[in-house]
PDB file of C-alpha atoms in Angstrom:
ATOM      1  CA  UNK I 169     101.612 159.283  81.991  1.00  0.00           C
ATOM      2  CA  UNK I 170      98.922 158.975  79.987  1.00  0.00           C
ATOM      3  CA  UNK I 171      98.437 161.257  77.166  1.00  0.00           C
ATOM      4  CA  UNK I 172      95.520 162.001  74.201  1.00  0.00           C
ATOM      5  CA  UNK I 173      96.633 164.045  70.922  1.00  0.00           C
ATOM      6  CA  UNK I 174      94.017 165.166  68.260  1.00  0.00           C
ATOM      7  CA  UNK I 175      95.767 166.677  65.995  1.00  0.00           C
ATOM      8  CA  UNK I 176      93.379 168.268  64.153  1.00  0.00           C
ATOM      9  CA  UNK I 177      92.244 171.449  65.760  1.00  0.00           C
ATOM     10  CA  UNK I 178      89.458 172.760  63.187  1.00  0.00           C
ATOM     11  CA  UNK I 179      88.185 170.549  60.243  1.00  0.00           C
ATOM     12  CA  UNK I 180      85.619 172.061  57.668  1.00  0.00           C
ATOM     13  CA  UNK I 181      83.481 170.092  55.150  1.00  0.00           C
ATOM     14  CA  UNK I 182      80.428 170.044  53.101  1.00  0.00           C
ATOM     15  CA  UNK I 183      77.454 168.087  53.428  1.00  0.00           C
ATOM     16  CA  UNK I 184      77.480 164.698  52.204  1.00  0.00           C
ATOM     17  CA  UNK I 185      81.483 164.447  52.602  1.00  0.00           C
ATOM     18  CA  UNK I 186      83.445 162.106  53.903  1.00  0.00           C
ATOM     19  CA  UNK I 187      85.758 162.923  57.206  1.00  0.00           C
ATOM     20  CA  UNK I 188      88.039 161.256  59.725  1.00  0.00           C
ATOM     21  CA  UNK I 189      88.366 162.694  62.793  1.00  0.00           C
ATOM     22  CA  UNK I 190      92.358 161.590  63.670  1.00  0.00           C
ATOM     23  CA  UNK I 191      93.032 159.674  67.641  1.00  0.00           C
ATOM     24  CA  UNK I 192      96.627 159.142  68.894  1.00  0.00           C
ATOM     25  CA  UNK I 193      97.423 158.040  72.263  1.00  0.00           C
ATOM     26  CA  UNK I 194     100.161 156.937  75.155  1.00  0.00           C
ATOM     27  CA  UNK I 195     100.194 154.854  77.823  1.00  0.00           C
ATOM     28  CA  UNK I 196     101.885 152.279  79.858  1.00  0.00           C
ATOM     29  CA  UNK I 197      98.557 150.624  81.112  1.00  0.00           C
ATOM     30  CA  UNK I 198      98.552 146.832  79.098  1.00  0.00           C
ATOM     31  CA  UNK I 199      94.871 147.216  79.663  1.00  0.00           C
ATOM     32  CA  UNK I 200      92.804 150.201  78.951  1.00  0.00           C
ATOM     33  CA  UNK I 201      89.961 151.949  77.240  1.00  0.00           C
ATOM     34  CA  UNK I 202      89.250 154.406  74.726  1.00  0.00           C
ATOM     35  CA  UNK I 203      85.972 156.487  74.198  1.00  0.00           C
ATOM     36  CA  UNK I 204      84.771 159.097  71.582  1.00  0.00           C
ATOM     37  CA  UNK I 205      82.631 161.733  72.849  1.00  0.00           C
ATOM     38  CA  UNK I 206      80.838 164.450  70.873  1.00  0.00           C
ATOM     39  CA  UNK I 207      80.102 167.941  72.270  1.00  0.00           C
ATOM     40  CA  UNK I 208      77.777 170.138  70.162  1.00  0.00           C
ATOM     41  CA  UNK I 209      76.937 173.499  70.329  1.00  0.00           C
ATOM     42  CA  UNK I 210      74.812 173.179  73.332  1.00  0.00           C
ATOM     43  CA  UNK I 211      77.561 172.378  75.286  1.00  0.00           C
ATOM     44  CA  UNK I 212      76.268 168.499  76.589  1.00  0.00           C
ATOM     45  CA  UNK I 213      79.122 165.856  76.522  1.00  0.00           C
ATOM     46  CA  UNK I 214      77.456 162.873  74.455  1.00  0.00           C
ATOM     47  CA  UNK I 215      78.845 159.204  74.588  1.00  0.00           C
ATOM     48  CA  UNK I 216      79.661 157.846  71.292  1.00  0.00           C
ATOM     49  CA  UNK I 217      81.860 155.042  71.744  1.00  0.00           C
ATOM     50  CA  UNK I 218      83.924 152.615  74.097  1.00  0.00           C
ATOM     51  CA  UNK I 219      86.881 150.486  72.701  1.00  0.00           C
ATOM     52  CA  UNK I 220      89.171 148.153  75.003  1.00  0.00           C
ATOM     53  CA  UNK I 221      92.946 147.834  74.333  1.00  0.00           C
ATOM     54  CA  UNK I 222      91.772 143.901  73.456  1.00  0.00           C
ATOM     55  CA  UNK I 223      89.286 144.417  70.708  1.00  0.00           C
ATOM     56  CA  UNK I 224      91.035 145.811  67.641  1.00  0.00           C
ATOM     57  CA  UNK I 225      88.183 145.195  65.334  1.00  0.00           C
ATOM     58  CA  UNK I 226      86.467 148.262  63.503  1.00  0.00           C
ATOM     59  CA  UNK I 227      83.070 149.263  64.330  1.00  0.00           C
ATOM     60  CA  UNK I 228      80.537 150.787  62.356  1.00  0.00           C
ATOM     61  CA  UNK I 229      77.515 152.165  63.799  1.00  0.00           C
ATOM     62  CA  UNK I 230      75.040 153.886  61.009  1.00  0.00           C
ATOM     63  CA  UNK I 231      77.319 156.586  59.592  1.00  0.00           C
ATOM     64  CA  UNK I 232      80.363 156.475  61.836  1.00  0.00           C
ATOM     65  CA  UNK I 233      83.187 153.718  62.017  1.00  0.00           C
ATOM     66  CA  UNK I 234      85.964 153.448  64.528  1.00  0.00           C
ATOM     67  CA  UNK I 235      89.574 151.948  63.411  1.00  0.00           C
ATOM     68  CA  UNK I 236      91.321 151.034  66.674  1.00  0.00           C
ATOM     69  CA  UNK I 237      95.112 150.164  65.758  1.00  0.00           C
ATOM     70  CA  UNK I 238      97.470 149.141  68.566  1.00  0.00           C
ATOM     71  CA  UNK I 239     100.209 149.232  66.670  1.00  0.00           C
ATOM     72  CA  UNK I 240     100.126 152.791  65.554  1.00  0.00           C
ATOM     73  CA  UNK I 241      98.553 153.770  68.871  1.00  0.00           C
ATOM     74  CA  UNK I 242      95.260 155.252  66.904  1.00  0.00           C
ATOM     75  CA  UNK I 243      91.812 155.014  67.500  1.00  0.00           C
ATOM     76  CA  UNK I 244      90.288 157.033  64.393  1.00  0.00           C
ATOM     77  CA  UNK I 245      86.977 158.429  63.683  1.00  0.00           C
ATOM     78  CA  UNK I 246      84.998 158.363  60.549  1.00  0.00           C
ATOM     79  CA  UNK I 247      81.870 159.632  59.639  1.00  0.00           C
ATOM     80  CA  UNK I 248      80.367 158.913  56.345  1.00  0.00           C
ATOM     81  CA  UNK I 249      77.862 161.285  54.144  1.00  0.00           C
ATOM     82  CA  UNK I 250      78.564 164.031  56.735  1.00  0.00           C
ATOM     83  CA  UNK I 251      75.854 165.773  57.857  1.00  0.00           C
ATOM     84  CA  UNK I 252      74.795 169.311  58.980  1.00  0.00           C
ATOM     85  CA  UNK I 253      73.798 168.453  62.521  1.00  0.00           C
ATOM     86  CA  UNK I 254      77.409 166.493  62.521  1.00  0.00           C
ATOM     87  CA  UNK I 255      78.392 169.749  63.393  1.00  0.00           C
ATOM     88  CA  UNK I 256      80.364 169.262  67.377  1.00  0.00           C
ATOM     89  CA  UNK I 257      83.030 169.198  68.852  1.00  0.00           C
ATOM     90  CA  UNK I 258      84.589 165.805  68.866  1.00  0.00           C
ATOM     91  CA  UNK I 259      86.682 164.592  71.715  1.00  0.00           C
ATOM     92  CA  UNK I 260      88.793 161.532  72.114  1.00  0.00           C
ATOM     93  CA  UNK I 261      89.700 160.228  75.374  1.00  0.00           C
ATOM     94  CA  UNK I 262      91.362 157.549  77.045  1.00  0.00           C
ATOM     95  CA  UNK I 263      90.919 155.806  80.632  1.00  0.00           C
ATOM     96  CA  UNK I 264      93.293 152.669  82.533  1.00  0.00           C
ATOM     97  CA  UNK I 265      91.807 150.024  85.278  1.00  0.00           C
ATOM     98  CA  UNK I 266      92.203 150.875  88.873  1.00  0.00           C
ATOM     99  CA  UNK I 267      92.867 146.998  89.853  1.00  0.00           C
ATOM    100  CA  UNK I 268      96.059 147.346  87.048  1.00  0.00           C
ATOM    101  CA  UNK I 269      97.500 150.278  88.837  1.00  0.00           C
ATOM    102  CA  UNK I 270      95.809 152.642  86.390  1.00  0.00           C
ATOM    103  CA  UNK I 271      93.045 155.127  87.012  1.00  0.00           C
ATOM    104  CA  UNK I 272      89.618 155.785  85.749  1.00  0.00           C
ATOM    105  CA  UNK I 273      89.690 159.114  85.238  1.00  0.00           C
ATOM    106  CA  UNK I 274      89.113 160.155  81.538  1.00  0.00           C
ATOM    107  CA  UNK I 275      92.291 161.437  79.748  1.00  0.00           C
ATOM    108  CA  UNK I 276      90.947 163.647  77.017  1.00  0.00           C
ATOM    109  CA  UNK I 277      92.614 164.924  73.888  1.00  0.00           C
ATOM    110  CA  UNK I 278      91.987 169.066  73.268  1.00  0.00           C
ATOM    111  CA  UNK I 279      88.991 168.121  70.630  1.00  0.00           C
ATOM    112  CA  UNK I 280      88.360 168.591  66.777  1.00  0.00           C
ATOM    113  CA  UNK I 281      85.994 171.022  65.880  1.00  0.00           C
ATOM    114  CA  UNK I 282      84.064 169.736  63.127  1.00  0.00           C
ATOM    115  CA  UNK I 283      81.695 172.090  61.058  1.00  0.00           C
ATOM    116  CA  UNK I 284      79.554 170.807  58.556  1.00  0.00           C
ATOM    117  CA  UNK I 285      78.403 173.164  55.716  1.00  0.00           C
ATOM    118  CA  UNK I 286      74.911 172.769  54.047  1.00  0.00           C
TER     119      UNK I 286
ATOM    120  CA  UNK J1261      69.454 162.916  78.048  1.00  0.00           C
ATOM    121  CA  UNK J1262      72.264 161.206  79.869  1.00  0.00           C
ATOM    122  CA  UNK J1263      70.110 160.820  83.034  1.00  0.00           C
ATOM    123  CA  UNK J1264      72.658 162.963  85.016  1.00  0.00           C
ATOM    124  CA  UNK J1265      71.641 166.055  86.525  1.00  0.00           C
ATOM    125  CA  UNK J1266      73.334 169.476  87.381  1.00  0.00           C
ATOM    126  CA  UNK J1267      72.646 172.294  89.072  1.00  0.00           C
ATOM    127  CA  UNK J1268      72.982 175.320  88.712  1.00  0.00           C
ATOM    128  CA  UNK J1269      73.199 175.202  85.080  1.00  0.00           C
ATOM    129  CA  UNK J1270      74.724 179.166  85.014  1.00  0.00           C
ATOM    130  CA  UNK J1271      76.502 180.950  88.108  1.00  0.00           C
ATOM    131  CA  UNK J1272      78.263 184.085  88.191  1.00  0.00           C
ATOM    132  CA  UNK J1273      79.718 185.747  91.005  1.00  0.00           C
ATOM    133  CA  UNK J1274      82.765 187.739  91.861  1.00  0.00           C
ATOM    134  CA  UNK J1275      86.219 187.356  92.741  1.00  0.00           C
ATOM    135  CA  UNK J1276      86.906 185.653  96.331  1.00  0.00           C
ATOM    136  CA  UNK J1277      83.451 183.969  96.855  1.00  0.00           C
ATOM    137  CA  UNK J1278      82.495 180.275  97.698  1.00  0.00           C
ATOM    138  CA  UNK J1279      80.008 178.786  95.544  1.00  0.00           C
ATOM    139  CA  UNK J1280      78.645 175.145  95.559  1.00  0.00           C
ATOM    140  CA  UNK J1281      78.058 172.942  92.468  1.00  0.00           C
ATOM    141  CA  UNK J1282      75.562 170.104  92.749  1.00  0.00           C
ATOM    142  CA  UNK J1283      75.232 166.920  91.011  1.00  0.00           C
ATOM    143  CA  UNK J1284      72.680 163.977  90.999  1.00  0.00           C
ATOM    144  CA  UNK J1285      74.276 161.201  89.416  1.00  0.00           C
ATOM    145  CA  UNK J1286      72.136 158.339  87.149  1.00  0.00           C
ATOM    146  CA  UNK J1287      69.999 156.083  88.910  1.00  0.00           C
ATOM    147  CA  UNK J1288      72.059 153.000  89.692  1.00  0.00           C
ATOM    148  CA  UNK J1289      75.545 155.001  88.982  1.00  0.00           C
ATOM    149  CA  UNK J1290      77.598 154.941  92.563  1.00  0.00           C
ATOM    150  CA  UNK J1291      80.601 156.483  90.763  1.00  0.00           C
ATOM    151  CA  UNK J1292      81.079 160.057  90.395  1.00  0.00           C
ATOM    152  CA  UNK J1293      83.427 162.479  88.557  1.00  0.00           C
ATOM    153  CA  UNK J1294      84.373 165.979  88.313  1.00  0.00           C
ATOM    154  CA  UNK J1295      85.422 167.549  85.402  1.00  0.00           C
ATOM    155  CA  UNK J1296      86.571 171.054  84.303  1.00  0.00           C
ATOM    156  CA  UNK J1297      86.141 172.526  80.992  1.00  0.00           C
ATOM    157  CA  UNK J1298      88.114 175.512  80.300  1.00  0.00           C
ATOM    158  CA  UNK J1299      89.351 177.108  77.082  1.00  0.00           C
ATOM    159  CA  UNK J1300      93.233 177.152  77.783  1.00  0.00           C
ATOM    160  CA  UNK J1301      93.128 173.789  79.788  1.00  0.00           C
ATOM    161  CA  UNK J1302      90.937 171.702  77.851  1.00  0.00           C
ATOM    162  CA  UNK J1303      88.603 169.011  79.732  1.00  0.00           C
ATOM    163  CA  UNK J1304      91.006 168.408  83.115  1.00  0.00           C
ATOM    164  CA  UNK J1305      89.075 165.157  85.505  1.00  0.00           C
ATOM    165  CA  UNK J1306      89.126 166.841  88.755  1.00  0.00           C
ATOM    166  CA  UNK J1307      87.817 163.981  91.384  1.00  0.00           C
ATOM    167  CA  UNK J1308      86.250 160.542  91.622  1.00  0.00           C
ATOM    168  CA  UNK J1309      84.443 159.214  94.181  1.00  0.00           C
ATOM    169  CA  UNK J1310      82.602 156.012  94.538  1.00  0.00           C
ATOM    170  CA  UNK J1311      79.903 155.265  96.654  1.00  0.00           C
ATOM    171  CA  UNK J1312      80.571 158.163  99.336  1.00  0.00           C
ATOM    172  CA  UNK J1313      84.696 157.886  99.683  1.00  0.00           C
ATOM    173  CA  UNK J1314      87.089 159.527  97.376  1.00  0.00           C
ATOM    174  CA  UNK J1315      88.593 157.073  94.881  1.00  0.00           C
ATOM    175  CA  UNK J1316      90.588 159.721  92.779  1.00  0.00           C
ATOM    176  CA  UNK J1317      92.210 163.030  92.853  1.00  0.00           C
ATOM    177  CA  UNK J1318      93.283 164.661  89.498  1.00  0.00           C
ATOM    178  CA  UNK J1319      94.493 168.739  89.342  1.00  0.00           C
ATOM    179  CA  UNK J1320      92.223 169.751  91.967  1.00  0.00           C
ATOM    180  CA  UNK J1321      93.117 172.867  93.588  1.00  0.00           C
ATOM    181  CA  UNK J1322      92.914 172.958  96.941  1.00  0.00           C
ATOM    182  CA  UNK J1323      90.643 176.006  97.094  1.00  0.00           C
ATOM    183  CA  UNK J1324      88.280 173.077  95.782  1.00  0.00           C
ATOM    184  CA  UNK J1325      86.480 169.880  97.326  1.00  0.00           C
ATOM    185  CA  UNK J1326      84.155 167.854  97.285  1.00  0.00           C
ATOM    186  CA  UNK J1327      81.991 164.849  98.801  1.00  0.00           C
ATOM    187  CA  UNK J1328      79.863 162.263  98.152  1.00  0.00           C
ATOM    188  CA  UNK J1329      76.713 162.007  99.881  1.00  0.00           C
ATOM    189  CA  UNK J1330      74.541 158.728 101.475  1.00  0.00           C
ATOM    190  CA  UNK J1331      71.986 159.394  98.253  1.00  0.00           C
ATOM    191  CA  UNK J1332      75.182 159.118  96.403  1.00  0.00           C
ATOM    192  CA  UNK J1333      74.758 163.187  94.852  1.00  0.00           C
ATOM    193  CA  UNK J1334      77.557 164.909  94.674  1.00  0.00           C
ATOM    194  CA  UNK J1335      79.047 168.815  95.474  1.00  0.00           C
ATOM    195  CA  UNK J1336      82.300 170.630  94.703  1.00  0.00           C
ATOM    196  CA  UNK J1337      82.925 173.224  96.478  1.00  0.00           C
ATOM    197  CA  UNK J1338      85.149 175.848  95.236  1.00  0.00           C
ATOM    198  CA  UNK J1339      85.952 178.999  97.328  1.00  0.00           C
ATOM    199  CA  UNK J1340      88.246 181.909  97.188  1.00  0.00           C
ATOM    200  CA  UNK J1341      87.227 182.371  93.514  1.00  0.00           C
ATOM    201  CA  UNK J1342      89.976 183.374  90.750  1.00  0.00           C
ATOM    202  CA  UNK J1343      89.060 184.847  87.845  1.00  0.00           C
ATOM    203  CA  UNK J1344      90.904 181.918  86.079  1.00  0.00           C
ATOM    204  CA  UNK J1345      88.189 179.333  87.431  1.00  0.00           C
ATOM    205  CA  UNK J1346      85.762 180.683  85.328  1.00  0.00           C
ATOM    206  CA  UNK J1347      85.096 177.371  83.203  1.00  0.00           C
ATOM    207  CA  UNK J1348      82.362 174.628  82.388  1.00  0.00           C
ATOM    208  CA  UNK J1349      82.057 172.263  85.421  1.00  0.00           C
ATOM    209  CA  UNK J1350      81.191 168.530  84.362  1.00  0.00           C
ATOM    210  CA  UNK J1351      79.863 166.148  86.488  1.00  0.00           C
ATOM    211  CA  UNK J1352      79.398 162.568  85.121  1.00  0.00           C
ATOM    212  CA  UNK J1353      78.080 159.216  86.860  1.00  0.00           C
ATOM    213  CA  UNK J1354      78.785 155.754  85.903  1.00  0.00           C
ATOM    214  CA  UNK J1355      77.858 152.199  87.197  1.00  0.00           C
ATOM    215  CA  UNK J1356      80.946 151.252  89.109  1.00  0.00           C
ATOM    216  CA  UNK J1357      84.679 151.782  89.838  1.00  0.00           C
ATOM    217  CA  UNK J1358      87.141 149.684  89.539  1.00  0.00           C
ATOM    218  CA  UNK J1359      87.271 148.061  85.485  1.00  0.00           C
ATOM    219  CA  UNK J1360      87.541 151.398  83.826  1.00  0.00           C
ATOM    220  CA  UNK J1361      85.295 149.693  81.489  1.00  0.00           C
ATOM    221  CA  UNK J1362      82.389 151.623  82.312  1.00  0.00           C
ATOM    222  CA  UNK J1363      81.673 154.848  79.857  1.00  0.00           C
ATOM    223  CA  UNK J1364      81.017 157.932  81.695  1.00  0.00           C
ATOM    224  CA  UNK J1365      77.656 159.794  81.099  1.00  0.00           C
ATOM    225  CA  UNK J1366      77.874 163.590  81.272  1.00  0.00           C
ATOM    226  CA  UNK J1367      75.836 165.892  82.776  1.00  0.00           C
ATOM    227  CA  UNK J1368      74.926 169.059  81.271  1.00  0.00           C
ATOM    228  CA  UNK J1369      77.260 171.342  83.148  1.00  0.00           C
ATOM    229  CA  UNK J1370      77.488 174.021  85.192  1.00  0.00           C
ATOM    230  CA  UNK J1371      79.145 177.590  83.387  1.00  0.00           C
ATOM    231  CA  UNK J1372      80.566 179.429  86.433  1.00  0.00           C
ATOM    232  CA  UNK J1373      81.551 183.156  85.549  1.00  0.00           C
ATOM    233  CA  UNK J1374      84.050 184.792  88.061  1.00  0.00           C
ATOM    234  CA  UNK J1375      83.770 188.358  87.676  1.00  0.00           C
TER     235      UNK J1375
END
């Protein structure tokens, strides 16, 4: 079965810090995809990110970078120079191919709450 | 915006009633899925379904279904309402089925209160 595990429950910072939102996950899928989603206060579920099980190279994308490593089954979240409106909750998730015996239903992890003080 | 549309965006009703949820996936999108948020569950994927037939079932009770419709929106149908469904109802839409590879765009929920 697949399975999503943010450790992190609550994280707090202050503006302008560093933080990295932590990503472990199982599965028995040889192919499959991972996504990043943030949820802020208003409740919307906003796409941040797609990774396949293929690609292991980091992306960066303005202030946030994603380290994918197969090895240690972690897809990690960074965002640099935090800011106030960084202020969600962050979910992880994690989906398998339909035509590999997998589904596409998104697997989520239980979120990190990230609160970013001024 | 993510393009997908929900409605109602608030319902509250009481204990043993049916209500309908509706969604009207992005333009293009024939996939889509049902989600429910709730505090002790976390985000659970409900159902899939791709262009009009059921693709997926995840831990859907079977006090709930739903369908997919010609114009490809969407309803779930819960009835016999616990107070334990109270939760945030997600609907999201994406291109097609099949590759996983497709990210799923959210809707901006429904918040159904059973009282």
């Amino acid at each position: 079965a697949q399975k999503v595990t943010q450790a992190q429950t609550e994280i707090s910072v202050v503006e302008k810090e560093d933080v990295t939102l932590d990503c472990v996950y199982e599965t028995r899928d040889t192919t499959y995809y991972l996504f990043w989603y943030k949820q802020p206060p208003s409740g919307e579920l906003v796409f941040l990110i797609r990774r396949n099980s293929f690609d292991e190279q980091n992306e960066i994308s303005g202030r946030y970078s994603w380290n994918f490593q197969k090895s240690t089954s972690s897809f990690n979240f960074t965002i640099t120079a935090s800011q106030v409106v960084d202020s969600a909750v962050y979910f992880c998730a994690l989906s398998g191919i339909i035509t590999q015996g997998g589904s596409e239903k998104l697997v989520f992890g239980k979120g990190t709450k990230l609160t970013v003080n001024p | 915006d993510s393009g997908v549309t929900q409605t109602p965006k608030h319902l509250i009703t009481a204990t043993g009633q049916r209500v309908t949820l509706r969604c009207s996936p992005r333009s293009g999108d024939l996939s889509v899925y049902w989600y429910q948020q709730s505090l002790d569950q976390g985000l659970q994927f409900l159902i899939q379904y791709y262009n009009g037939e059921e693709r997926a079932k995840g831990n859907i009770l079977e006090r709930f279904s739903a369908q997919q419709f010609p114009d490809l929106h969407s309803e779930l149908n819960l009835s016999s309402l616990e107070l334990g469904d109270s939760a945030l109802y997600f609907c999201a839409s994406s291109v097609a089925a099949g590759t996983g590879a497709n990210e799923q765009f959210f809707g901006p929920g429904t918040r159904l209160t059973v009282l």
